[in-house]
Amino acid sequence: TRFILLVLLVAALGHIVTSASLKIPPFKYLHRNWNTRHGLPQNSVYCMQRDALGNLWIGTGRGVVRFDGLKFETFDDSGLASINTYQATSLLLSRKDEIWIGTYGGGAVRFSDNRFIYYSNLTGMPNDFVLCITEGMNREIWMGTQGGGLLKFIDGRFNTFTTASGLAHNTVNALLTDTRSVIWIGTS
């Protein structure tokens, strides 16, 4: 009889919770859809990051835009070719309030003090295909590349880790810094 009572109690509590949840409006959150008609350079969005001022940086298949909640700001200066020409694969807001942009074919770009700084195979990267970015405990920036291994950017220079250094594969698809500042690496 105790078992039957327990089953009835669980069934009754489940019914109460279900009934209470029906009182929550089905559309609790505001939903909007933005696309090229609203200012996006392309409709495919690959990554997003909010900056310290509350702007939303959006990485698309044709570069990055900054959205302030009202309008999209594109970066169309000819000097920003790597931001507009290549797919933005990853975005990171560093603890220094810098936005880091990883691109597929255009290297990496850092937005700091209202200017863009470019990094590519011409500045020490093994290749220009950045798939993911994270920040380490000492504010160093880690980048995973397609075929070029894992990069650590600190003090203005890149250190490269590949299979020769013990990395499982030279394509790094995912990076995560956990709450204990351990960096998790996902390879091909």
XYZ file of N, CA, C and O in Angstrom:
752
model
N 0.819 -1.206 0.000
C 0.000 0.000 0.000
C 0.860 1.266 0.000
O 0.450 2.267 -0.572
N 2.026 1.208 0.681
C 2.906 2.383 0.673
C 3.388 2.678 -0.739
O 3.511 3.836 -1.136
N 3.694 1.627 -1.501
C 4.149 1.811 -2.867
C 3.066 2.479 -3.713
O 3.331 3.400 -4.478
N 1.831 2.033 -3.571
C 0.716 2.616 -4.319
C 0.522 4.068 -3.914
O 0.305 4.938 -4.760
N 0.645 4.357 -2.605
C 0.521 5.738 -2.137
C 1.610 6.620 -2.723
O 1.350 7.759 -3.122
N 2.848 6.091 -2.782
C 3.959 6.841 -3.342
C 3.724 7.130 -4.832
O 3.944 8.236 -5.309
N 3.244 6.132 -5.570
C 2.959 6.316 -6.996
C 1.877 7.368 -7.178
O 1.981 8.253 -8.034
N 0.820 7.338 -6.359
C -0.256 8.329 -6.458
C 0.247 9.725 -6.120
O -0.124 10.712 -6.772
N 1.111 9.824 -5.114
C 1.660 11.123 -4.718
C 2.526 11.699 -5.838
O 2.405 12.868 -6.186
N 3.401 10.881 -6.431
C 4.243 11.336 -7.534
C 3.380 11.757 -8.723
O 3.609 12.799 -9.341
N 2.345 10.991 -9.032
C 1.455 11.335 -10.145
C 0.728 12.645 -9.870
O 0.592 13.493 -10.756
N 0.298 12.855 -8.631
C -0.408 14.093 -8.285
C 0.525 15.288 -8.362
O 0.159 16.338 -8.886
N 1.748 15.142 -7.853
C 2.712 16.244 -7.921
C 3.069 16.558 -9.371
O 3.192 17.723 -9.747
N 3.216 15.541 -10.184
C 3.501 15.762 -11.597
C 2.375 16.524 -12.270
O 2.602 17.410 -13.084
N 1.143 16.227 -11.916
C -0.003 16.929 -12.482
C -0.028 18.387 -12.031
O -0.297 19.273 -12.830
N 0.322 18.640 -10.765
C 0.334 20.013 -10.250
C 1.400 20.838 -10.968
O 1.141 21.949 -11.410
N 2.593 20.272 -11.131
C 3.668 20.991 -11.806
C 3.283 21.273 -13.252
O 3.463 22.364 -13.764
N 2.672 20.289 -13.925
C 2.255 20.479 -15.306
C 1.185 21.561 -15.401
O 1.236 22.425 -16.258
N 0.245 21.550 -14.498
C -0.811 22.558 -14.520
C -0.237 23.939 -14.281
O -0.631 24.908 -14.924
N 0.718 24.044 -13.349
C 1.319 25.348 -13.056
C 2.113 25.850 -14.261
O 2.099 27.038 -14.564
N 2.785 24.950 -14.928
C 3.602 25.386 -16.061
C 2.744 25.882 -17.222
O 3.213 26.648 -18.052
N 1.497 25.458 -17.294
C 0.617 25.930 -18.365
C 0.267 27.401 -18.213
O -0.149 28.041 -19.166
N 0.451 27.965 -17.023
C 0.125 29.370 -16.790
C 1.232 30.303 -17.284
O 1.039 31.498 -17.343
N 2.400 29.759 -17.633
C 3.488 30.566 -18.159
C 3.177 30.861 -19.625
O 2.836 29.963 -20.377
N 3.257 32.111 -20.019
C 2.968 32.424 -21.423
C 3.920 31.663 -22.351
O 5.105 31.517 -22.047
N 3.414 31.168 -23.477
C 4.250 30.359 -24.355
C 5.396 31.131 -25.010
O 6.393 30.557 -25.371
N 5.276 32.448 -25.176
C 6.329 33.231 -25.793
C 6.848 34.239 -24.777
O 6.529 35.410 -24.821
N 7.635 33.750 -23.852
C 8.158 34.554 -22.764
C 9.255 35.514 -23.227
O 9.466 36.550 -22.633
N 9.939 35.182 -24.309
C 11.070 35.970 -24.775
C 10.733 36.640 -26.097
O 10.003 36.109 -26.914
N 11.332 37.797 -26.323
C 11.162 38.523 -27.563
C 11.959 37.833 -28.659
O 13.103 37.445 -28.456
N 11.356 37.673 -29.793
C 12.013 36.990 -30.913
C 12.006 37.907 -32.124
O 10.964 38.410 -32.531
N 13.189 38.151 -32.680
C 13.320 38.939 -33.903
C 14.249 38.199 -34.845
O 15.155 37.500 -34.415
N 14.040 38.407 -36.105
C 14.866 37.783 -37.123
C 15.475 38.876 -37.984
O 14.759 39.678 -38.570
N 16.807 38.923 -38.052
C 17.506 39.893 -38.885
C 18.182 39.149 -40.023
O 18.665 38.035 -39.859
N 18.266 39.817 -41.164
C 18.926 39.219 -42.319
C 19.551 40.321 -43.170
O 19.720 41.441 -42.696
N 19.881 40.006 -44.414
C 20.559 40.981 -45.277
C 19.714 42.230 -45.516
O 20.264 43.312 -45.707
N 18.411 42.109 -45.473
C 17.557 43.299 -45.647
C 17.732 44.288 -44.497
O 17.467 45.470 -44.641
N 18.197 43.796 -43.347
C 18.379 44.647 -42.172
C 19.826 45.101 -41.975
O 20.101 45.875 -41.070
N 20.751 44.592 -42.782
C 22.136 45.049 -42.670
C 23.173 43.970 -42.495
O 24.370 44.267 -42.492
N 22.770 42.714 -42.329
C 23.774 41.646 -42.252
C 24.424 41.475 -43.625
O 23.736 41.561 -44.647
N 25.732 41.225 -43.691
C 26.375 41.036 -44.990
C 25.977 39.710 -45.644
O 26.084 39.553 -46.848
N 25.546 38.753 -44.829
C 25.097 37.459 -45.312
C 24.193 36.852 -44.253
O 24.321 37.162 -43.066
N 23.287 35.952 -44.643
C 22.324 35.393 -43.691
C 22.872 34.252 -42.845
O 22.236 33.859 -41.879
N 24.026 33.700 -43.170
C 24.606 32.623 -42.368
C 25.434 33.224 -41.240
O 26.428 33.904 -41.478
N 25.028 32.936 -39.997
C 25.742 33.432 -38.813
C 26.496 32.260 -38.192
O 25.917 31.220 -37.912
N 27.805 32.456 -37.983
C 28.660 31.397 -37.450
C 29.059 31.609 -35.994
O 29.393 30.658 -35.302
N 29.056 32.858 -35.541
C 29.462 33.119 -34.167
C 28.962 34.496 -33.741
O 28.670 35.345 -34.588
N 28.843 34.686 -32.431
C 28.412 35.963 -31.868
C 29.150 36.209 -30.565
O 29.497 35.267 -29.861
N 29.346 37.484 -30.249
C 30.006 37.857 -28.998
C 29.546 39.252 -28.607
O 29.539 40.150 -29.427
N 29.183 39.431 -27.356
C 28.814 40.754 -26.855
C 30.066 41.420 -26.293
O 30.853 40.788 -25.605
N 30.248 42.718 -26.591
C 31.415 43.420 -26.070
C 31.078 44.143 -24.769
O 29.945 44.079 -24.275
N 32.061 44.820 -24.198
C 31.896 45.470 -22.893
C 30.871 46.605 -22.934
O 30.309 46.966 -21.900
N 30.613 47.180 -24.109
C 29.633 48.261 -24.246
C 28.223 47.754 -24.555
O 27.305 48.540 -24.714
N 28.086 46.435 -24.682
C 26.782 45.853 -24.965
C 26.500 45.643 -26.440
O 25.428 45.169 -26.802
N 27.442 45.992 -27.313
C 27.269 45.741 -28.741
C 27.384 44.248 -29.010
O 28.147 43.544 -28.349
N 26.651 43.791 -29.991
C 26.719 42.394 -30.389
C 27.537 42.298 -31.670
O 27.200 42.919 -32.682
N 28.627 41.562 -31.627
C 29.464 41.310 -32.794
C 28.972 40.005 -33.401
O 28.782 39.013 -32.691
N 28.750 40.009 -34.704
C 28.178 38.854 -35.390
C 29.107 38.453 -36.523
O 29.431 39.266 -37.386
N 29.538 37.203 -36.504
C 30.398 36.670 -37.550
C 29.574 35.926 -38.579
O 28.812 35.029 -38.232
N 29.717 36.306 -39.836
C 28.945 35.695 -40.921
C 29.894 35.092 -41.953
O 31.114 35.185 -41.825
N 29.314 34.530 -42.998
C 30.097 33.975 -44.088
C 30.782 35.036 -44.930
O 31.647 34.721 -45.747
N 30.417 36.302 -44.719
C 31.054 37.402 -45.450
C 31.545 38.470 -44.491
O 31.428 39.655 -44.748
N 32.071 38.065 -43.379
C 32.687 39.007 -42.468
C 31.927 39.254 -41.182
O 31.015 38.520 -40.820
N 32.311 40.328 -40.506
C 31.807 40.659 -39.174
C 31.057 41.983 -39.220
O 31.445 42.904 -39.933
N 29.983 42.063 -38.441
C 29.266 43.324 -38.241
C 29.121 43.541 -36.740
O 29.180 42.600 -35.945
N 28.931 44.791 -36.371
C 28.675 45.145 -34.973
C 27.257 45.697 -34.913
O 26.893 46.569 -35.687
N 26.465 45.189 -33.971
C 25.066 45.570 -33.841
C 24.862 46.222 -32.479
O 25.163 45.624 -31.451
N 24.355 47.451 -32.481
C 24.162 48.179 -31.227
C 22.733 48.076 -30.698
O 22.376 48.739 -29.735
N 21.924 47.247 -31.313
C 20.530 47.093 -30.910
C 19.586 47.829 -31.843
O 18.394 47.553 -31.867
N 20.133 48.766 -32.621
C 19.322 49.526 -33.573
C 19.800 49.343 -35.008
O 19.002 49.215 -35.918
N 21.120 49.369 -35.193
C 21.646 49.272 -36.558
C 22.895 48.395 -36.593
O 23.585 48.230 -35.589
N 23.149 47.874 -37.794
C 24.341 47.074 -38.042
C 25.424 47.975 -38.593
O 25.179 48.790 -39.476
N 26.639 47.818 -38.081
C 27.778 48.573 -38.592
C 28.705 47.588 -39.293
O 29.217 46.652 -38.682
N 28.885 47.804 -40.586
C 29.808 46.959 -41.338
C 31.145 47.676 -41.438
O 31.213 48.896 -41.321
N 32.165 46.906 -41.638
C 33.509 47.454 -41.748
C 33.943 47.277 -43.192
O 34.366 46.214 -43.591
N 33.791 48.341 -43.986
C 34.037 48.223 -45.412
C 35.264 48.972 -45.886
O 35.455 49.160 -47.068
N 36.117 49.365 -44.983
C 37.379 50.002 -45.364
C 38.225 48.973 -46.117
O 38.268 47.797 -45.750
N 38.889 49.397 -47.149
C 39.682 48.465 -47.943
C 40.787 47.810 -47.108
O 41.242 46.723 -47.419
N 41.195 48.444 -46.047
C 42.206 47.862 -45.166
C 41.671 46.738 -44.307
O 42.417 46.055 -43.632
N 40.354 46.540 -44.337
C 39.750 45.500 -43.510
C 39.329 44.311 -44.358
O 38.349 43.653 -44.070
N 40.071 44.037 -45.404
C 39.689 42.985 -46.343
C 39.513 41.632 -45.665
O 38.611 40.887 -46.000
N 40.350 41.301 -44.696
C 40.242 39.973 -44.100
C 38.979 39.837 -43.254
O 38.510 38.738 -43.031
N 38.415 40.940 -42.809
C 37.168 40.852 -42.044
C 35.983 40.694 -42.985
O 35.057 39.962 -42.707
N 36.008 41.351 -44.125
C 34.861 41.352 -45.019
C 34.874 40.248 -46.056
O 33.840 39.869 -46.571
N 36.027 39.749 -46.385
C 36.141 38.782 -47.460
C 35.964 37.356 -46.960
O 35.412 36.527 -47.652
N 36.403 37.083 -45.756
C 36.440 35.709 -45.276
C 35.356 35.428 -44.243
O 34.887 36.314 -43.553
N 35.011 34.162 -44.147
C 34.042 33.722 -43.142
C 34.625 33.922 -41.756
O 35.748 33.524 -41.478
N 33.857 34.565 -40.886
C 34.263 34.720 -39.490
C 33.870 33.445 -38.754
O 32.692 33.107 -38.668
N 34.852 32.725 -38.247
C 34.602 31.429 -37.625
C 34.464 31.498 -36.111
O 33.849 30.625 -35.510
N 35.051 32.524 -35.495
C 35.025 32.593 -34.036
C 35.241 34.027 -33.568
O 35.914 34.814 -34.229
N 34.644 34.331 -32.429
C 34.765 35.645 -31.802
C 35.044 35.452 -30.325
O 34.509 34.538 -29.702
N 35.872 36.324 -29.766
C 36.197 36.259 -28.339
C 36.318 37.671 -27.796
O 36.964 38.521 -28.414
N 35.709 37.918 -26.659
C 35.951 39.151 -25.908
C 36.971 38.801 -24.830
O 36.696 38.011 -23.928
N 38.161 39.380 -24.938
C 39.213 39.074 -23.964
C 38.994 39.870 -22.683
O 38.206 40.817 -22.650
N 39.716 39.493 -21.630
C 39.615 40.228 -20.363
C 40.212 41.624 -20.477
O 40.019 42.451 -19.600
N 40.918 41.910 -21.566
C 41.423 43.259 -21.836
C 40.393 44.064 -22.630
O 40.708 45.135 -23.122
N 39.174 43.539 -22.792
C 38.097 44.154 -23.574
C 38.463 44.313 -25.040
O 38.080 45.271 -25.695
N 39.203 43.367 -25.569
C 39.523 43.346 -26.988
C 38.667 42.267 -27.651
O 38.423 41.220 -27.055
N 38.228 42.534 -28.862
C 37.506 41.534 -29.637
C 38.508 40.839 -30.553
O 39.248 41.496 -31.288
N 38.557 39.527 -30.472
C 39.385 38.718 -31.357
C 38.471 38.032 -32.352
O 37.439 37.472 -31.979
N 38.863 38.070 -33.624
C 38.069 37.495 -34.704
C 38.925 36.453 -35.413
O 40.017 36.760 -35.897
N 38.427 35.229 -35.475
C 39.089 34.187 -36.245
C 38.402 34.078 -37.591
O 37.170 34.127 -37.667
N 39.167 33.967 -38.667
C 38.580 33.867 -39.999
C 39.060 32.606 -40.700
O 40.095 32.044 -40.364
N 38.284 32.191 -41.668
C 38.634 31.036 -42.482
C 39.329 31.526 -43.734
O 38.701 31.845 -44.727
N 40.641 31.666 -43.662
C 41.435 32.085 -44.801
C 42.034 33.472 -44.659
O 42.905 33.855 -45.433
N 41.586 34.238 -43.661
C 42.098 35.597 -43.478
C 42.873 35.782 -42.195
O 43.134 36.911 -41.787
N 43.236 34.693 -41.521
C 43.994 34.789 -40.279
C 43.130 35.216 -39.103
O 41.961 34.865 -39.005
N 43.714 36.009 -38.230
C 43.018 36.500 -37.036
C 43.113 38.020 -37.005
O 44.056 38.602 -37.524
N 42.113 38.628 -36.387
C 42.064 40.085 -36.292
C 41.740 40.440 -34.844
O 40.878 39.814 -34.224
N 42.429 41.444 -34.330
C 42.157 41.929 -32.970
C 41.634 43.362 -33.078
O 42.237 44.210 -33.728
N 40.504 43.621 -32.436
C 39.942 44.973 -32.390
C 40.256 45.530 -31.009
O 39.745 45.062 -29.999
N 41.141 46.527 -30.971
C 41.605 47.092 -29.713
C 41.772 48.598 -29.880
O 42.338 49.050 -30.881
N 41.277 49.360 -28.930
C 41.386 50.819 -28.971
C 40.861 51.390 -30.290
O 41.466 52.260 -30.904
N 39.743 50.845 -30.738
C 39.056 51.320 -31.942
C 39.848 51.134 -33.234
O 39.677 51.878 -34.192
N 40.748 50.159 -33.255
C 41.467 49.862 -34.488
C 41.655 48.355 -34.629
O 41.611 47.608 -33.642
N 41.844 47.932 -35.865
C 42.007 46.519 -36.181
C 43.480 46.200 -36.401
O 44.190 46.925 -37.093
N 43.926 45.097 -35.798
C 45.299 44.623 -35.950
C 45.208 43.223 -36.559
O 44.477 42.368 -36.042
N 45.948 43.001 -37.640
C 45.863 41.758 -38.394
C 47.012 40.820 -38.091
O 48.151 41.256 -37.956
N 46.678 39.531 -38.051
C 47.676 38.485 -37.861
C 47.432 37.430 -38.939
O 46.290 37.050 -39.188
N 48.507 36.969 -39.552
C 48.375 35.989 -40.626
C 49.670 35.183 -40.715
O 50.558 35.321 -39.874
N 49.768 34.393 -41.781
C 51.009 33.642 -41.968
C 52.190 34.584 -42.205
O 53.333 34.209 -42.045
N 51.912 35.836 -42.534
C 52.988 36.820 -42.704
C 53.494 37.371 -41.367
O 54.551 37.998 -41.315
N 52.728 37.136 -40.291
C 53.134 37.657 -38.974
C 53.395 36.543 -37.965
O 53.366 36.785 -36.763
N 53.615 35.326 -38.442
C 53.998 34.251 -37.538
C 52.988 33.139 -37.362
O 53.277 32.161 -36.671
N 51.815 33.252 -37.969
C 50.850 32.156 -37.880
C 51.233 31.085 -38.899
O 51.705 31.414 -39.989
N 51.027 29.794 -38.585
C 51.379 28.749 -39.550
C 50.457 28.744 -40.771
O 50.861 28.335 -41.849
N 49.215 29.154 -40.594
C 48.298 29.318 -41.718
C 47.194 30.301 -41.320
O 47.154 30.774 -40.186
N 46.307 30.612 -42.249
C 45.303 31.659 -42.029
C 43.904 31.118 -41.777
O 42.917 31.825 -41.968
N 43.792 29.867 -41.333
C 42.489 29.245 -41.113
C 42.266 29.022 -39.610
O 42.618 27.979 -39.069
N 41.687 30.016 -38.945
C 41.441 29.965 -37.501
C 40.019 29.456 -37.274
O 39.052 30.058 -37.743
N 39.890 28.339 -36.568
C 38.582 27.722 -36.339
C 37.975 28.095 -34.996
O 36.756 28.095 -34.845
N 38.805 28.386 -33.989
C 38.287 28.661 -32.651
C 39.310 29.479 -31.858
O 40.504 29.463 -32.167
N 38.804 30.200 -30.848
C 39.661 31.064 -30.024
C 39.192 30.978 -28.575
O 37.990 30.945 -28.307
N 40.135 30.978 -27.636
C 39.813 31.092 -26.217
C 40.938 31.880 -25.537
O 41.975 32.139 -26.129
N 40.696 32.244 -24.288
C 41.695 32.988 -23.520
C 42.133 32.163 -22.328
O 41.314 31.562 -21.638
N 43.436 32.148 -22.090
C 43.993 31.396 -20.976
C 44.045 32.203 -19.686
O 43.685 33.384 -19.641
N 44.513 31.551 -18.643
C 44.566 32.127 -17.305
C 45.424 33.398 -17.250
O 45.116 34.335 -16.526
N 46.500 33.443 -18.014
C 47.410 34.588 -17.988
C 47.137 35.581 -19.109
O 48.040 36.282 -19.553
N 45.902 35.596 -19.587
C 45.440 36.495 -20.666
C 46.088 36.197 -22.014
O 46.065 37.023 -22.911
N 46.673 35.028 -22.148
C 47.191 34.632 -23.452
C 46.009 34.167 -24.308
O 45.020 33.665 -23.793
N 46.119 34.360 -25.609
C 45.064 33.981 -26.539
C 45.472 32.694 -27.230
O 46.588 32.584 -27.755
N 44.569 31.715 -27.213
C 44.793 30.415 -27.841
C 43.907 30.325 -29.078
O 42.738 30.697 -29.023
N 44.461 29.844 -30.184
C 43.712 29.694 -31.429
C 43.908 28.291 -31.977
O 45.030 27.785 -32.024
N 42.807 27.701 -32.400
C 42.863 26.420 -33.084
C 42.783 26.655 -34.578
O 41.949 27.439 -35.039
N 43.645 26.001 -35.333
C 43.677 26.216 -36.780
C 43.346 24.928 -37.525
O 43.353 23.838 -36.947
N 43.082 25.084 -38.805
C 42.858 23.926 -39.661
C 44.192 23.507 -40.257
O 44.724 24.159 -41.156
N 44.771 22.483 -39.682
C 46.021 21.931 -40.197
C 47.285 22.587 -39.672
O 48.372 22.065 -39.882
N 47.168 23.725 -38.981
C 48.349 24.424 -38.485
C 48.591 24.232 -37.003
O 49.490 24.855 -36.440
N 47.775 23.407 -36.350
C 47.959 23.135 -34.939
C 47.291 24.152 -34.029
O 46.336 24.843 -34.405
N 47.804 24.225 -32.818
C 47.297 25.103 -31.765
C 48.275 26.264 -31.603
O 49.485 26.062 -31.524
N 47.729 27.493 -31.558
C 48.581 28.673 -31.422
C 48.353 29.327 -30.071
O 47.220 29.414 -29.599
N 49.424 29.792 -29.479
C 49.369 30.563 -28.244
C 49.963 31.931 -28.546
O 51.125 32.028 -28.960
N 49.146 32.988 -28.374
C 49.605 34.350 -28.653
C 49.815 35.048 -27.318
O 48.885 35.236 -26.532
N 51.067 35.402 -27.040
C 51.392 36.104 -25.802
C 52.602 37.008 -26.076
O 53.504 36.635 -26.832
N 52.568 38.182 -25.488
C 53.654 39.159 -25.652
C 53.942 39.471 -27.123
O 55.107 39.615 -27.521
N 52.886 39.517 -27.944
C 53.041 39.920 -29.333
C 53.596 38.880 -30.279
O 53.910 39.190 -31.420
N 53.696 37.616 -29.835
C 54.213 36.589 -30.741
C 53.459 35.280 -30.568
O 52.816 35.039 -29.553
N 53.554 34.453 -31.590
C 52.866 33.171 -31.630
C 53.803 32.032 -31.290
O 54.940 31.994 -31.760
N 53.316 31.113 -30.473
C 53.970 29.831 -30.239
C 53.047 28.782 -30.836
O 51.839 28.816 -30.594
N 53.589 27.847 -31.592
C 52.785 26.840 -32.289
C 53.010 25.468 -31.661
O 54.149 25.079 -31.403
N 51.913 24.747 -31.445
C 51.957 23.373 -30.939
C 51.305 22.481 -31.987
O 50.191 22.747 -32.422
N 52.016 21.442 -32.389
C 51.536 20.529 -33.425
C 51.653 19.084 -32.930
O 51.999 18.847 -31.768
N 51.416 18.141 -33.837
C 51.576 16.730 -33.475
C 53.016 16.444 -33.046
O 53.248 15.582 -32.207
N 53.954 17.204 -33.571
C 55.357 17.032 -33.166
C 55.566 17.408 -31.704
O 56.480 16.912 -31.050
N 54.680 18.278 -31.158
C 54.770 18.662 -29.743
C 53.837 17.840 -28.857
O 53.727 18.110 -27.673
N 53.120 16.867 -29.457
C 52.240 16.020 -28.664
C 50.751 16.262 -28.885
O 49.912 15.580 -28.283
N 50.394 17.210 -29.739
C 48.985 17.451 -30.055
C 48.442 16.241 -30.816
O 49.145 15.661 -31.655
N 47.199 15.848 -30.543
C 46.631 14.648 -31.166
C 46.468 14.790 -32.678
O 46.616 13.819 -33.421
N 46.135 15.988 -33.143
C 45.942 16.238 -34.577
C 46.226 17.712 -34.829
O 46.033 18.538 -33.937
N 46.639 18.065 -36.022
C 46.973 19.458 -36.322
C 45.767 20.329 -36.677
O 45.933 21.522 -36.893
N 44.581 19.741 -36.743
C 43.368 20.534 -36.908
C 42.666 20.592 -35.563
O 42.256 19.567 -35.023
N 42.556 21.809 -35.022
C 41.912 22.026 -33.721
C 40.554 22.662 -33.983
O 40.462 23.798 -34.430
N 39.484 21.904 -33.721
C 38.114 22.334 -34.018
C 37.448 23.091 -32.887
O 36.521 23.868 -33.135
N 37.874 22.854 -31.653
C 37.185 23.452 -30.498
C 38.164 23.713 -29.370
O 39.072 22.922 -29.128
N 37.956 24.849 -28.694
C 38.733 25.212 -27.507
C 37.774 25.699 -26.438
O 36.818 26.414 -26.741
N 38.046 25.344 -25.196
C 37.228 25.797 -24.075
C 38.130 25.990 -22.866
O 38.920 25.114 -22.527
N 38.003 27.141 -22.220
C 38.683 27.374 -20.950
C 37.643 27.191 -19.862
O 36.637 27.898 -19.841
N 37.869 26.230 -18.955
C 36.861 25.971 -17.923
C 37.068 26.881 -16.713
O 37.963 27.744 -16.703
N 36.253 26.705 -15.687
C 36.285 27.587 -14.517
C 37.572 27.465 -13.709
O 37.878 28.336 -12.910
N 38.334 26.392 -13.925
C 39.621 26.225 -13.245
C 40.783 26.667 -14.128
O 41.921 26.371 -13.837
N 40.454 27.336 -15.263
C 41.436 27.820 -16.236
C 42.160 26.706 -16.965
O 43.242 26.904 -17.500
N 41.568 25.520 -17.001
C 42.099 24.424 -17.807
C 41.573 24.608 -19.219
O 40.391 24.871 -19.419
N 42.445 24.484 -20.196
C 42.036 24.621 -21.596
C 41.798 23.234 -22.174
O 42.687 22.378 -22.162
N 40.579 23.038 -22.667
C 40.179 21.787 -23.298
C 40.318 21.972 -24.800
O 39.924 22.999 -25.358
N 40.890 20.965 -25.457
C 41.190 21.043 -26.878
C 40.489 19.897 -27.605
O 40.665 18.727 -27.246
N 39.697 20.240 -28.619
C 39.041 19.241 -29.453
C 39.682 19.234 -30.835
O 39.725 20.272 -31.501
N 40.230 18.095 -31.229
C 40.924 17.995 -32.525
C 40.153 17.077 -33.466
O 39.206 16.397 -33.066
N 40.588 17.046 -34.714
C 39.985 16.133 -35.699
C 40.393 14.710 -35.393
O 41.369 14.447 -34.765
